[in-house]
PDB file of C-alpha atoms in Angstrom:
ATOM      1  CA  LEU A   1     103.427  97.104 102.642  1.00 82.00           C
ATOM      2  CA  LEU A   2     105.095  97.387  99.268  1.00 88.00           C
ATOM      3  CA  VAL A   3     103.051  96.698  96.134  1.00 91.00           C
ATOM      4  CA  ARG A   4     104.943  96.696  92.857  1.00 96.00           C
ATOM      5  CA  ASN A   5     103.148  96.901  89.504  1.00 96.00           C
ATOM      6  CA  ILE A   6     105.189  95.224  86.779  1.00 97.00           C
ATOM      7  CA  TYR A   7     104.505  94.988  83.061  1.00 95.00           C
ATOM      8  CA  ASN A   8     106.731  93.161  80.604  1.00 95.00           C
ATOM      9  CA  GLY A   9     109.366  92.677  83.297  1.00 96.00           C
ATOM     10  CA  GLN A  10     109.590  96.366  84.203  1.00 97.00           C
ATOM     11  CA  GLU A  11     108.229  97.974  87.354  1.00 98.00           C
ATOM     12  CA  PHE A  12     106.231 101.100  86.496  1.00 98.00           C
ATOM     13  CA  VAL A  13     104.264 101.967  89.662  1.00 98.00           C
ATOM     14  CA  ARG A  14     104.720 101.104  93.323  1.00 97.00           C
ATOM     15  CA  TYR A  15     102.708 101.650  96.474  1.00 95.00           C
ATOM     16  CA  ASP A  16     104.701 101.981  99.675  1.00 91.00           C
ATOM     17  CA  SER A  17     102.660 102.207 102.860  1.00 88.00           C
ATOM     18  CA  ASP A  18     105.390 104.337 104.463  1.00 88.00           C
ATOM     19  CA  VAL A  19     104.757 106.965 101.766  1.00 92.00           C
ATOM     20  CA  GLY A  20     100.976 106.398 101.657  1.00 92.00           C
ATOM     21  CA  GLU A  21     100.513 106.796  97.922  1.00 96.00           C
ATOM     22  CA  HIS A  22     101.419 105.317  94.574  1.00 97.00           C
ATOM     23  CA  ARG A  23     104.629 106.576  93.021  1.00 98.00           C
ATOM     24  CA  ALA A  24     105.651 106.363  89.386  1.00 98.00           C
ATOM     25  CA  VAL A  25     108.857 104.454  88.748  1.00 98.00           C
ATOM     26  CA  THR A  26     108.866 105.119  84.992  1.00 97.00           C
ATOM     27  CA  GLU A  27     107.266 107.666  82.697  1.00 96.00           C
ATOM     28  CA  LEU A  28     104.618 105.055  81.836  1.00 92.00           C
ATOM     29  CA  GLY A  29     103.622 104.919  85.489  1.00 97.00           C
ATOM     30  CA  ARG A  30     103.098 108.650  85.996  1.00 98.00           C
ATOM     31  CA  GLN A  31      99.506 108.848  84.733  1.00 97.00           C
ATOM     32  CA  ILE A  32      98.630 105.532  86.348  1.00 97.00           C
ATOM     33  CA  ALA A  33      99.958 106.664  89.738  1.00 98.00           C
ATOM     34  CA  GLU A  34      98.040 109.939  89.478  1.00 98.00           C
ATOM     35  CA  TYR A  35      94.859 108.064  88.584  1.00 98.00           C
ATOM     36  CA  LEU A  36      95.211 105.519  91.406  1.00 97.00           C
ATOM     37  CA  ASN A  37      95.957 108.229  93.970  1.00 97.00           C
ATOM     38  CA  SER A  38      92.846 110.153  92.880  1.00 98.00           C
ATOM     39  CA  GLN A  39      90.549 107.181  93.585  1.00 98.00           C
ATOM     40  CA  LYS A  40      89.531 107.815  97.215  1.00 97.00           C
ATOM     41  CA  ASP A  41      87.783 104.468  97.819  1.00 97.00           C
ATOM     42  CA  PHE A  42      90.654 102.515  96.300  1.00 95.00           C
ATOM     43  CA  MET A  43      93.220 104.374  98.389  1.00 95.00           C
ATOM     44  CA  GLU A  44      91.231 103.750 101.586  1.00 94.00           C
ATOM     45  CA  ARG A  45      91.213 100.022 100.815  1.00 92.00           C
ATOM     46  CA  ARG A  46      94.935 100.072  99.993  1.00 90.00           C
ATOM     47  CA  ARG A  47      95.727 101.754 103.317  1.00 88.00           C
ATOM     48  CA  ALA A  48      93.477  99.288 105.155  1.00 87.00           C
ATOM     49  CA  GLU A  49      95.565  96.431 103.744  1.00 85.00           C
ATOM     50  CA  VAL A  50      98.393  97.587 105.988  1.00 80.00           C
ATOM     51  CA  ASP A  51      96.249  97.076 109.088  1.00 78.00           C
ATOM     52  CA  THR A  52      94.847  93.784 107.793  1.00 80.00           C
ATOM     53  CA  VAL A  53      98.098  92.178 106.672  1.00 75.00           C
ATOM     54  CA  CYS A  54     101.188  93.984 107.899  1.00 66.00           C
ATOM     55  CA  ARG A  55     100.452  95.089 111.430  1.00 66.00           C
ATOM     56  CA  HIS A  56      99.104  91.647 112.331  1.00 63.00           C
ATOM     57  CA  ASN A  57     102.241  89.914 111.052  1.00 64.00           C
ATOM     58  CA  TYR A  58     104.626  92.520 112.427  1.00 60.00           C
ATOM     59  CA  GLY A  59     104.407  91.099 115.936  1.00 60.00           C
ATOM     60  CA  VAL A  60     105.021  87.564 114.688  1.00 55.00           C
ATOM     61  CA  PHE A  61     108.550  88.371 113.541  1.00 54.00           C
ATOM     62  CA  GLU A  62     109.698  90.476 116.492  1.00 56.00           C
TER      63      GLU A  62
END
């Protein structure tokens, strides 16, 4: 799962399920990534999206 946060045409934060956390792409995204990663409930839901969406569809395309 790859979630890209874009503002004004520029990506500033991304979540990659292979990494398991949000990563800043720009300086603007640093504080946002730190904040999102500190939110335990939000991160649990984000990780659950992988099981809900990705793993189910993974077998479809094999």
